[in-house]
Short mmCIF file of C-alpha atoms (C1' of nucleotides) in Angstrom, two decimals:
data_model
loop_
_atom_site.label_atom_id
_atom_site.label_comp_id
_atom_site.label_asym_id
_atom_site.label_seq_id
_atom_site.Cartn_x
_atom_site.Cartn_y
_atom_site.Cartn_z
CA UNK A 375 3.76 -40.36 -0.04
CA UNK A 376 5.24 -43.22 -2.14
CA UNK A 377 4.19 -42.71 -5.56
CA UNK A 378 6.91 -41.48 -8.03
CA UNK A 379 6.86 -37.77 -8.48
CA UNK A 380 5.50 -36.59 -12.23
CA UNK A 381 7.39 -34.09 -13.53
CA UNK A 382 6.54 -31.84 -16.29
CA UNK A 383 9.61 -30.15 -18.08
CA UNK A 384 8.66 -26.62 -20.30
CA UNK A 385 12.13 -24.99 -21.88
CA UNK A 386 12.57 -23.65 -24.94
CA UNK A 387 16.31 -25.00 -24.40
CA UNK A 388 16.24 -28.34 -25.96
CA UNK A 389 19.30 -28.80 -23.72
CA UNK A 390 18.54 -27.35 -20.87
CA UNK A 391 15.83 -29.93 -21.31
CA UNK A 392 17.79 -33.03 -21.73
CA UNK A 393 20.30 -31.88 -18.98
CA UNK A 394 17.11 -31.61 -16.45
CA UNK A 395 16.11 -34.56 -17.42
CA UNK A 396 19.37 -36.14 -16.86
CA UNK A 397 19.40 -34.65 -13.41
CA UNK A 398 15.95 -35.85 -12.25
CA UNK A 399 16.49 -39.54 -14.08
CA UNK A 400 19.31 -39.87 -11.55
CA UNK A 401 16.65 -39.54 -8.75
CA UNK A 402 14.43 -42.86 -8.28
CA UNK A 403 11.87 -41.09 -6.90
CA UNK A 404 11.27 -38.65 -9.95
CA UNK A 405 9.85 -39.82 -13.25
CA UNK A 406 9.85 -37.11 -16.09
CA UNK A 407 6.39 -37.83 -18.16
CA UNK A 408 6.87 -34.92 -20.58
CA UNK A 409 8.74 -31.97 -21.82
CA UNK A 410 7.39 -28.90 -23.89
CA UNK A 411 9.24 -26.10 -25.47
CA UNK A 412 6.58 -23.24 -24.92
CA UNK A 413 4.08 -22.29 -22.79
CA UNK A 414 1.43 -22.28 -25.06
CA UNK A 415 2.05 -26.11 -25.41
CA UNK A 416 1.95 -26.72 -21.49
CA UNK A 417 -1.95 -26.90 -20.90
CA UNK A 418 -2.89 -29.75 -23.12
CA UNK A 419 0.30 -31.43 -22.18
CA UNK A 420 -0.70 -31.27 -18.65
CA UNK A 421 -4.00 -32.84 -19.47
CA UNK A 422 -2.46 -35.81 -21.41
CA UNK A 423 0.50 -36.56 -18.68
CA UNK A 424 -0.92 -35.63 -15.13
CA UNK A 425 2.56 -34.12 -13.93
CA UNK A 426 2.62 -33.34 -9.83
CA UNK A 427 5.19 -30.77 -10.45
CA UNK A 428 5.88 -28.38 -14.14
CA UNK A 429 9.41 -27.41 -14.19
CA UNK A 430 8.75 -23.76 -15.93
CA UNK A 431 10.88 -21.29 -17.51
CA UNK A 432 10.12 -17.91 -17.85
CA UNK A 433 11.52 -16.46 -21.41
CA UNK A 434 10.23 -18.53 -23.97
CA UNK A 435 8.79 -17.82 -27.02
CA UNK A 436 5.38 -17.37 -28.05
CA UNK A 437 3.61 -18.33 -24.41
CA UNK A 438 6.39 -17.36 -21.02
CA UNK A 439 6.47 -19.19 -18.37
CA UNK A 440 4.52 -16.52 -15.77
CA UNK A 441 1.24 -16.59 -18.45
CA UNK A 442 1.65 -20.05 -18.79
CA UNK A 443 1.21 -20.35 -14.92
CA UNK A 444 -1.47 -18.24 -14.94
CA UNK A 445 -3.51 -19.78 -17.28
CA UNK A 446 -2.45 -23.57 -15.65
CA UNK A 447 -2.89 -22.20 -12.38
CA UNK A 448 -6.55 -20.70 -12.51
CA UNK A 449 -7.51 -24.45 -13.38
CA UNK A 450 -9.17 -26.52 -10.53
CA UNK A 451 -6.31 -29.70 -9.27
CA UNK A 452 -3.52 -28.06 -10.86
CA UNK A 453 0.04 -29.19 -10.86
CA UNK A 454 2.12 -27.15 -8.74
CA UNK A 455 4.24 -25.04 -10.84
CA UNK A 456 8.51 -24.79 -9.95
CA UNK A 457 9.22 -22.12 -12.21
CA UNK A 458 13.19 -22.53 -12.91
CA UNK A 459 14.92 -19.42 -14.82
CA UNK A 460 18.05 -17.24 -14.58
CA UNK A 461 16.17 -13.68 -14.10
CA UNK A 462 14.82 -13.25 -11.00
CA UNK A 463 13.67 -9.54 -11.26
CA UNK A 464 10.99 -7.95 -8.69
CA UNK A 465 8.74 -8.44 -11.72
CA UNK A 466 9.44 -11.67 -12.39
CA UNK A 467 9.37 -12.71 -9.10
CA UNK A 468 6.05 -11.35 -7.90
CA UNK A 469 4.17 -12.59 -10.81
CA UNK A 470 5.42 -15.93 -10.53
CA UNK A 471 3.88 -16.14 -6.96
CA UNK A 472 0.71 -14.06 -7.71
CA UNK A 473 -0.14 -16.18 -10.26
CA UNK A 474 0.50 -18.84 -7.58
CA UNK A 475 4.26 -21.00 -8.23
CA UNK A 476 5.10 -22.87 -4.96
CA UNK A 477 8.76 -22.33 -5.99
CA UNK A 478 11.49 -20.21 -7.36
CA UNK A 479 14.38 -21.35 -8.35
CA UNK A 480 17.88 -20.07 -10.39
CA UNK A 481 18.97 -22.02 -13.00
CA UNK A 482 22.40 -21.76 -11.64
CA UNK A 483 21.10 -23.88 -8.49
CA UNK A 484 23.30 -27.06 -8.11
CA UNK A 485 21.75 -30.05 -9.69
CA UNK A 486 21.48 -31.99 -6.06
CA UNK A 487 19.43 -28.94 -4.74
CA UNK A 488 17.40 -28.16 -8.03
CA UNK A 489 16.38 -32.51 -6.87
CA UNK A 490 15.46 -31.45 -3.61
CA UNK A 491 13.55 -28.24 -4.84
CA UNK A 492 11.43 -30.67 -6.88
CA UNK A 493 10.90 -33.06 -3.84
CA UNK A 494 9.54 -30.22 -1.17
CA UNK A 495 7.50 -28.19 -4.39
CA UNK A 496 5.96 -32.04 -4.73
CA UNK A 497 5.35 -32.22 -0.86
CA UNK A 498 3.45 -29.01 -0.74
CA UNK A 499 6.37 -27.28 0.44
CA UNK A 500 7.77 -23.55 -0.69
CA UNK A 501 11.26 -23.28 -2.32
CA UNK A 502 13.10 -19.84 -2.98
CA UNK A 503 16.05 -19.55 -4.55
CA UNK A 504 18.41 -17.59 -1.08
CA UNK A 505 18.43 -14.25 -3.96
CA UNK A 506 14.86 -14.46 -4.65
CA UNK A 507 14.01 -14.90 -0.37
CA UNK A 508 16.17 -11.57 -0.51
CA UNK A 509 13.80 -10.09 -2.52
CA UNK A 510 10.60 -11.13 -1.01
CA UNK A 511 12.59 -9.85 2.26
CA UNK A 512 13.59 -6.60 0.80
CA UNK A 513 9.86 -6.48 -0.30
CA UNK A 514 7.93 -6.75 2.85
CA UNK A 515 10.68 -5.19 5.16
CA UNK A 516 10.89 -2.45 2.62
CA UNK A 517 7.03 -1.85 2.11
CA UNK A 518 7.02 0.42 5.34
CA UNK A 519 2.72 0.75 4.47
CA UNK A 520 2.25 -1.48 8.23
CA UNK A 521 3.33 0.97 10.76
CA UNK A 522 1.48 3.78 9.03
CA UNK A 523 -1.94 1.28 8.74
CA UNK A 524 -1.66 0.58 11.94
CA UNK A 525 -1.01 4.36 13.18
CA UNK A 526 -4.00 5.11 10.99
CA UNK A 527 -6.35 2.47 12.54
CA UNK A 528 -5.54 4.01 15.89
CA UNK A 529 -6.34 7.74 14.82
CA UNK A 530 -9.17 6.22 13.08
CA UNK A 531 -10.09 4.84 16.44
CA UNK A 532 -10.62 7.84 17.88
CA UNK A 533 -13.52 8.78 16.25
CA UNK A 534 -17.52 8.24 17.42
CA UNK A 535 -18.99 5.61 15.38
CA UNK A 536 -21.37 8.07 12.92
CA UNK A 537 -18.03 10.06 12.18
CA UNK A 538 -16.25 7.54 11.48
CA UNK A 539 -19.03 6.32 8.98
CA UNK A 540 -18.54 9.69 7.41
CA UNK A 541 -14.89 9.01 7.56
CA UNK A 542 -14.90 6.20 5.42
CA UNK A 543 -17.73 7.21 2.94
CA UNK A 544 -15.04 10.06 2.41
CA UNK A 545 -12.41 7.63 1.95
CA UNK A 546 -14.37 6.09 -1.03
CA UNK A 547 -14.33 10.01 -2.61
CA UNK A 548 -17.95 10.36 -2.56
CA UNK A 549 -19.12 14.12 -2.28
CA UNK A 550 -21.44 15.23 0.79
CA UNK A 551 -24.62 15.03 -1.09
CA UNK A 552 -24.24 11.09 -1.60
CA UNK A 553 -23.35 10.36 1.83
CA UNK A 554 -26.20 11.95 2.81
CA UNK A 555 -28.34 9.47 0.76
CA UNK A 556 -25.77 6.71 1.52
CA UNK A 557 -26.17 7.75 5.40
CA UNK A 558 -29.67 9.45 5.96
CA UNK A 559 -28.47 12.35 6.93
CA UNK A 560 -28.76 15.97 5.52
CA UNK A 561 -26.11 17.29 3.58
CA UNK A 562 -24.63 20.14 6.34
CA UNK A 563 -24.97 17.68 8.32
CA UNK A 564 -22.98 15.51 6.97
CA UNK A 565 -20.31 18.64 6.83
CA UNK A 566 -20.21 19.02 10.82
CA UNK A 567 -18.97 15.21 10.94
CA UNK A 568 -16.27 16.04 8.55
CA UNK A 569 -15.20 19.29 10.27
CA UNK A 570 -15.06 17.27 13.47
CA UNK A 571 -12.77 14.52 11.92
CA UNK A 572 -10.93 16.97 10.34
CA UNK A 573 -10.54 18.73 14.15
CA UNK A 574 -10.01 15.18 15.79
CA UNK A 575 -7.54 14.44 13.76
CA UNK A 576 -5.90 17.64 13.14
CA UNK A 577 -6.14 17.91 9.20
CA UNK A 578 -7.14 20.28 6.88
CA UNK A 579 -9.42 18.71 4.42
CA UNK A 580 -11.08 15.66 3.39
CA UNK A 581 -8.80 14.75 0.90
CA UNK A 582 -6.12 13.62 3.80
CA UNK A 583 -9.43 12.03 5.35
CA UNK A 584 -9.66 9.89 2.57
CA UNK A 585 -5.95 8.82 2.67
CA UNK A 586 -6.27 8.12 6.38
CA UNK A 587 -8.62 6.02 5.85
CA UNK A 588 -7.30 4.13 3.01
CA UNK A 589 -4.01 4.04 4.93
CA UNK A 590 -6.18 2.45 7.69
CA UNK A 591 -7.82 -0.04 5.49
CA UNK A 592 -4.16 -0.85 3.85
CA UNK A 593 -4.12 -4.86 4.74
CA UNK A 594 -6.96 -4.75 7.28
CA UNK B 567 35.78 -18.18 5.63
CA UNK B 568 37.77 -20.57 8.03
CA UNK B 569 36.95 -18.75 11.02
CA UNK B 570 34.61 -20.10 13.47
CA UNK B 571 31.22 -19.49 13.27
CA UNK B 572 30.65 -17.15 17.04
CA UNK B 573 27.20 -17.59 17.98
CA UNK B 574 25.36 -15.99 20.82
CA UNK B 575 21.62 -17.87 22.03
CA UNK B 576 19.24 -15.56 23.53
CA UNK B 577 16.31 -17.02 25.32
CA UNK B 578 14.34 -16.93 28.53
CA UNK B 579 14.09 -20.90 28.64
CA UNK B 580 17.33 -22.26 30.36
CA UNK B 581 16.51 -25.79 29.05
CA UNK B 582 16.25 -24.27 25.24
CA UNK B 583 19.75 -22.63 25.79
CA UNK B 584 21.44 -25.58 26.69
CA UNK B 585 19.40 -27.48 24.34
CA UNK B 586 21.26 -25.47 21.89
CA UNK B 587 24.72 -25.20 23.00
CA UNK B 588 24.62 -29.14 22.52
CA UNK B 589 22.78 -29.16 18.76
CA UNK B 590 25.65 -26.38 17.86
CA UNK B 591 28.27 -27.76 20.38
CA UNK B 592 28.16 -31.20 17.78
CA UNK B 593 29.27 -28.97 14.65
CA UNK B 594 32.93 -28.29 14.59
CA UNK B 595 32.65 -24.97 12.99
CA UNK B 596 30.79 -23.23 15.48
CA UNK B 597 31.32 -21.50 18.90
CA UNK B 598 28.82 -20.54 20.95
CA UNK B 599 30.35 -17.64 22.85
CA UNK B 600 27.55 -16.62 25.51
CA UNK B 601 23.78 -16.90 26.44
CA UNK B 602 21.48 -14.38 27.33
CA UNK B 603 17.84 -14.61 28.94
CA UNK B 604 16.44 -11.39 27.80
CA UNK B 605 16.61 -8.81 25.29
CA UNK B 606 17.47 -6.15 27.52
CA UNK B 607 21.20 -8.35 27.97
CA UNK B 608 21.70 -8.54 24.25
CA UNK B 609 23.47 -5.71 23.53
CA UNK B 610 26.12 -5.09 26.35
CA UNK B 611 26.55 -9.12 25.66
CA UNK B 612 27.10 -8.43 22.01
CA UNK B 613 29.74 -5.86 22.56
CA UNK B 614 31.70 -8.19 24.81
CA UNK B 615 31.48 -11.46 23.20
CA UNK B 616 30.97 -10.51 19.15
CA UNK B 617 29.50 -13.12 17.96
CA UNK B 618 28.77 -13.41 14.28
CA UNK B 619 24.78 -14.49 14.57
CA UNK B 620 22.60 -13.89 17.37
CA UNK B 621 20.23 -16.88 17.91
CA UNK B 622 16.76 -14.80 18.98
CA UNK B 623 14.18 -15.82 20.84
CA UNK B 624 11.16 -13.59 20.30
CA UNK B 625 8.93 -14.09 23.47
CA UNK B 626 11.11 -12.77 26.69
CA UNK B 627 10.37 -11.08 30.17
CA UNK B 628 11.26 -7.57 30.07
CA UNK B 629 12.74 -7.07 26.42
CA UNK B 630 11.89 -9.16 23.81
CA UNK B 631 13.60 -10.50 21.03
CA UNK B 632 11.75 -7.96 18.07
CA UNK B 633 12.83 -5.11 20.51
CA UNK B 634 16.02 -6.18 20.65
CA UNK B 635 16.76 -7.49 16.64
CA UNK B 636 15.93 -3.26 16.28
CA UNK B 637 18.60 -2.31 18.80
CA UNK B 638 20.70 -4.41 17.84
CA UNK B 639 20.70 -4.29 14.33
CA UNK B 640 20.35 -0.76 14.28
CA UNK B 641 23.94 0.00 15.15
CA UNK B 642 26.89 -0.19 12.69
CA UNK B 643 28.48 -3.50 12.18
CA UNK B 644 26.13 -5.67 13.95
CA UNK B 645 26.05 -9.35 13.56
CA UNK B 646 23.71 -11.51 11.41
CA UNK B 647 19.87 -12.44 13.51
CA UNK B 648 18.53 -15.46 13.14
CA UNK B 649 15.09 -15.69 14.99
CA UNK B 650 14.43 -18.74 16.32
CA UNK B 651 10.84 -18.97 17.73
CA UNK B 652 7.68 -21.27 17.73
CA UNK B 653 5.13 -18.03 16.98
CA UNK B 654 5.23 -17.21 13.63
CA UNK B 655 2.32 -14.52 13.25
CA UNK B 656 2.49 -11.80 10.28
CA UNK B 657 3.22 -9.47 12.77
CA UNK B 658 6.18 -11.14 14.49
CA UNK B 659 7.89 -11.86 10.72
CA UNK B 660 6.89 -8.34 9.38
CA UNK B 661 8.69 -6.95 12.39
CA UNK B 662 11.76 -9.63 12.40
CA UNK B 663 12.49 -8.76 9.12
CA UNK B 664 12.06 -5.29 8.87
CA UNK B 665 14.01 -4.98 12.41
CA UNK B 666 16.86 -6.19 9.58
CA UNK B 667 17.13 -10.41 10.68
CA UNK B 668 18.32 -12.40 8.05
CA UNK B 669 16.49 -15.23 9.19
CA UNK B 670 13.34 -16.60 10.67
CA UNK B 671 13.35 -20.19 11.86
CA UNK B 672 10.83 -22.36 13.98
CA UNK B 673 11.76 -23.93 17.04
CA UNK B 674 10.52 -27.22 15.82
CA UNK B 675 12.99 -27.23 13.12
CA UNK B 676 15.04 -31.01 13.33
CA UNK B 677 18.49 -29.94 14.98
CA UNK B 678 20.54 -30.30 11.63
CA UNK B 679 18.88 -27.63 10.15
CA UNK B 680 18.67 -25.81 12.49
CA UNK B 681 22.72 -25.62 12.61
CA UNK B 682 22.23 -25.10 8.99
CA UNK B 683 20.51 -22.10 9.22
CA UNK B 684 23.31 -20.67 11.48
CA UNK B 685 25.60 -21.75 9.05
CA UNK B 686 23.78 -19.87 5.92
CA UNK B 687 23.21 -16.82 7.99
CA UNK B 688 26.38 -16.20 8.80
CA UNK B 689 27.38 -16.75 4.79
CA UNK B 690 25.34 -13.70 4.52
CA UNK B 691 22.33 -16.20 3.07
CA UNK B 692 18.70 -15.50 3.96
CA UNK B 693 16.91 -18.56 5.41
CA UNK B 694 12.98 -18.53 6.24
CA UNK B 695 11.21 -22.06 7.18
CA UNK B 696 8.76 -23.23 4.62
CA UNK B 697 5.66 -22.15 7.36
CA UNK B 698 7.20 -18.84 7.22
CA UNK B 699 8.13 -18.03 3.35
CA UNK B 700 4.63 -19.69 2.85
CA UNK B 701 3.68 -16.35 4.71
CA UNK B 702 5.63 -14.35 3.10
CA UNK B 703 4.78 -15.17 -0.46
CA UNK B 704 0.86 -14.99 0.40
CA UNK B 705 1.96 -11.35 1.70
CA UNK B 706 3.11 -10.43 -1.63
CA UNK B 707 1.32 -12.43 -3.53
CA UNK B 708 -2.40 -11.51 -1.47
CA UNK B 709 -1.59 -8.20 -1.29
CA UNK B 710 -4.21 -7.82 -4.36
CA UNK B 711 -2.70 -3.89 -4.34
CA UNK B 712 -0.76 -4.75 -7.43
CA UNK B 713 -2.54 -5.07 -10.34
CA UNK B 714 -4.65 -1.71 -9.01
CA UNK B 715 -1.39 0.08 -8.67
CA UNK B 716 -0.24 -0.81 -12.38
CA UNK B 717 -3.90 -0.02 -13.42
CA UNK B 718 -3.76 3.31 -11.68
CA UNK B 719 -0.09 4.44 -12.79
CA UNK B 720 -1.58 3.58 -16.54
CA UNK B 721 -4.59 5.95 -15.82
CA UNK B 722 -1.86 8.77 -14.53
CA UNK B 723 0.18 8.25 -17.31
CA UNK B 724 -2.95 9.56 -20.08
CA UNK B 725 -2.07 12.60 -18.07
CA UNK B 726 0.40 15.68 -19.59
CA UNK B 727 4.03 16.52 -17.50
CA UNK B 728 2.15 19.36 -15.62
CA UNK B 729 -0.97 17.61 -14.53
CA UNK B 730 0.67 14.69 -13.36
CA UNK B 731 2.26 17.00 -10.93
CA UNK B 732 -0.63 18.76 -9.82
CA UNK B 733 -2.18 15.61 -9.30
CA UNK B 734 0.69 14.32 -7.35
CA UNK B 735 0.53 17.29 -4.91
CA UNK B 736 -3.50 16.86 -4.89
CA UNK B 737 -2.80 12.82 -3.84
CA UNK B 738 -0.45 14.29 -1.09
CA UNK B 739 -3.63 16.23 0.37
CA UNK B 740 -2.74 19.62 -0.40
CA UNK B 741 -4.94 22.43 -1.30
CA UNK B 742 -5.30 24.34 -4.38
CA UNK B 743 -3.24 27.34 -2.92
CA UNK B 744 -0.90 25.44 -1.55
CA UNK B 745 -0.27 23.31 -4.54
CA UNK B 746 0.14 27.32 -6.27
CA UNK B 747 2.84 28.18 -4.26
CA UNK B 748 4.60 24.80 -4.83
CA UNK B 749 4.14 24.66 -8.36
CA UNK B 750 4.94 28.39 -8.85
CA UNK B 751 1.03 29.19 -10.91
CA UNK B 752 -2.07 30.78 -9.82
CA UNK B 753 -4.64 29.19 -7.84
CA UNK B 754 -6.73 29.18 -10.99
CA UNK B 755 -4.46 27.45 -12.69
CA UNK B 756 -4.55 24.96 -9.95
CA UNK B 757 -8.13 24.21 -10.84
CA UNK B 758 -8.31 24.01 -14.16
CA UNK B 759 -5.13 21.96 -14.16
CA UNK B 760 -7.86 19.59 -11.48
CA UNK B 761 -10.79 20.03 -13.57
CA UNK B 762 -8.75 19.14 -16.70
CA UNK B 763 -7.38 15.84 -14.82
CA UNK B 764 -10.76 14.81 -13.51
CA UNK B 765 -11.88 14.80 -17.15
CA UNK B 766 -9.47 12.90 -18.38
CA UNK B 767 -9.67 10.16 -15.86
CA UNK B 768 -13.63 10.29 -15.61
CA UNK B 769 -13.36 11.23 -11.63
CA UNK B 770 -15.78 13.75 -9.53
CA UNK B 771 -13.91 14.90 -7.46
CA UNK B 772 -10.11 15.41 -5.87
CA UNK B 773 -10.59 13.25 -3.35
CA UNK B 774 -10.81 10.70 -5.99
CA UNK B 775 -7.95 12.02 -7.85
CA UNK B 776 -5.86 11.47 -4.29
CA UNK B 777 -6.78 7.60 -3.87
CA UNK B 778 -5.76 7.25 -7.52
CA UNK B 779 -2.56 8.80 -6.95
CA UNK B 780 -1.99 6.82 -3.40
CA UNK B 781 -2.70 3.77 -5.46
CA UNK B 782 -0.32 4.00 -7.94
CA UNK B 783 2.18 4.78 -5.52
CA UNK B 784 1.79 1.85 -3.38
CA UNK B 785 4.95 0.54 -4.58
CA UNK B 786 6.82 1.81 -6.98
"C1'" DC C 1157 -31.96 16.62 40.67
"C1'" DG C 1158 -28.26 19.30 38.01
"C1'" DC C 1159 -24.18 19.22 36.30
"C1'" DA C 1160 -20.47 18.07 32.40
"C1'" DC C 1161 -19.95 15.86 28.65
"C1'" DT C 1162 -20.21 13.55 24.35
"C1'" DC C 1163 -22.79 12.32 20.68
"C1'" DC C 1164 -25.56 13.89 16.60
"C1'" DG C 1165 -28.39 16.43 14.00
"C1'" DC C 1166 -29.32 21.57 12.24
"C1'" DT C 1167 -28.89 26.41 10.11
"C1'" DA C 1168 -26.16 30.38 8.50
"C1'" DC C 1169 -22.33 32.17 6.75
"C1'" DT C 1170 -17.49 32.20 4.41
"C1'" DT C 1171 -13.88 29.90 1.61
"C1'" DA C 1172 -12.29 26.79 -0.97
"C1'" DG C 1173 -13.24 23.64 -4.94
"C1'" DG C 1174 -14.73 23.25 -10.05
"C1'" DT C 1175 -16.91 25.00 -14.58
"C1'" DC C 1176 -16.28 27.83 -18.43
"C1'" DA C 1177 -14.66 30.77 -22.01
"C1'" DC C 1178 -10.97 32.46 -23.65
"C1'" DC C 1179 -5.82 33.35 -24.67
"C1'" DG C 1180 -1.00 32.27 -26.10
"C1'" DC C 1181 2.84 28.81 -27.39
"C1'" DC C 1182 4.34 25.30 -29.71
"C1'" DC C 1183 4.66 21.32 -33.22
"C1'" DC C 1184 3.51 18.81 -36.51
"C1'" DC C 1185 0.67 17.75 -40.65
"C1'" DG C 1186 -1.48 19.04 -44.32
"C1'" DC D 1254 2.12 28.01 -44.71
"C1'" DG D 1255 -1.66 28.10 -42.37
"C1'" DG D 1256 -4.80 25.86 -39.53
"C1'" DG D 1257 -5.54 21.57 -36.34
"C1'" DG D 1258 -4.30 19.72 -31.57
"C1'" DG D 1259 -2.51 18.97 -27.22
"C1'" DC D 1260 -0.34 22.31 -23.32
"C1'" DG D 1261 -0.34 25.82 -20.17
"C1'" DG D 1262 -1.62 29.45 -18.24
"C1'" DT D 1263 -6.13 33.52 -16.35
"C1'" DG D 1264 -9.99 35.31 -14.99
"C1'" DA D 1265 -15.16 35.06 -13.52
"C1'" DC D 1266 -18.55 32.44 -12.23
"C1'" DC D 1267 -21.37 28.60 -9.55
"C1'" DT D 1268 -21.43 24.92 -6.51
"C1'" DA D 1269 -19.26 22.36 -3.28
"C1'" DA D 1270 -16.68 21.70 1.05
"C1'" DG D 1271 -15.79 23.80 5.61
"C1'" DT D 1272 -16.70 26.90 10.01
"C1'" DA D 1273 -19.13 28.74 13.99
"C1'" DG D 1274 -22.74 28.22 16.68
"C1'" DC D 1275 -26.62 26.44 18.55
"C1'" DG D 1276 -30.03 22.59 20.68
"C1'" DG D 1277 -31.87 18.34 21.91
"C1'" DA D 1278 -31.21 13.61 23.68
"C1'" DG D 1279 -28.22 10.16 25.97
"C1'" DT D 1280 -24.80 8.86 30.33
"C1'" DG D 1281 -22.07 8.58 34.49
"C1'" DC D 1282 -21.83 10.94 38.33
"C1'" DG D 1283 -21.69 13.96 42.87
#
DNA sequence: CGCACTCCGCTACTTAGGTCACCGCCCCCG
DNA sequence: CGGGGGCGGTGACCTAAGTAGCGGAGTGCG
């Protein structure tokens, strides 16, 4: 934990880069080991400079920061990526996190906090600006999927073993004939099972079974 | 922004409460205006003390902190809730955020940060412990639903307007007759539409349409 | 033992789903 | 202007899905 934190700056604006360089230069434990003005330069530069943290802008000419992050994080022992940008649409945030960014900080954040963010990311901690945190919270809170999923699982639990197998197959979009083959029973038997499932769950047709199964499987 | 921050402590452990009281008492801008040992005491106490922030434990005897938060946040101009707990399963975190908690902080957090968290929550900022942030990030990033959803939407875009309407109805589990009624067309027409959809999307039966539509709708 | 019950399977029948062939419409392009 | 080509609609036809009813195997219980 005593070595310096090696940082690579990626931003198409030279002014922003020099500003960051200044801001980070003030910290004795941080060293800026390189700069890139476009996402396409990132991969080679990372190989060359071996940074611990990449400070990544999103909006850049040929290859944007999100794509660059995706490429970067796809390879083994990649450095941590701290996205630093002005834009934070849901799209951007989600893609960044999905790509494996360790943090997402807005540019208008006061300098000392940006420095702190770099340190935290280097230490393996996640860092999000409050506005981004709020988005994330809204995202998971809003996605009312969970209660549905839980309830769906509960309802499916009421089925007999064989019935559940059939239900799952229906949920995969299989026809009765396919299910019969898969589960080694006759087509008529599949039908009876489907009927029983419908009755037990109070549904009208196999599509509703499929949707229910699908819900139940959402995030197991 | 100059008034004191009025805080209500909710924790079944008297020791924890006195610890928090001590910790928050040190801050000149914070005043502890009440304590509760169980979720069931929260609502009346809030009415009485009018706190700005409720520091809420989860695990409590009769009514747990999550349920209490749900009740509390359901009413108008409720105070902000900062969940302060040792446990942070996905379940807990999600329920808390869904219930409208403004923050989720772990008890092993160093005291100064807890104090800071109270201030931020009072100011309307969200606050999450790093571990919780990480969970949230994993949640949204991991929910590999997105690529599927995006692709599903793309495929659905290939359909004509009327066809898409039918597809959506199929996705709701409707029968052809129901769809006909809803969309003011004859049953045969619904069927042709379904057929056309199947052909365009390369599917075999309506269940698969339903699943595709369902996927496409996942987090719009 | 005999009873009730649930699970699992089958047959025989009805209804909903899906395919085909065809039509009118509108718009765009040669 | 005249003919594709996508779109929206219909009816006849066939196959798959769903219903009703029955029987046997296993379980649990008085």
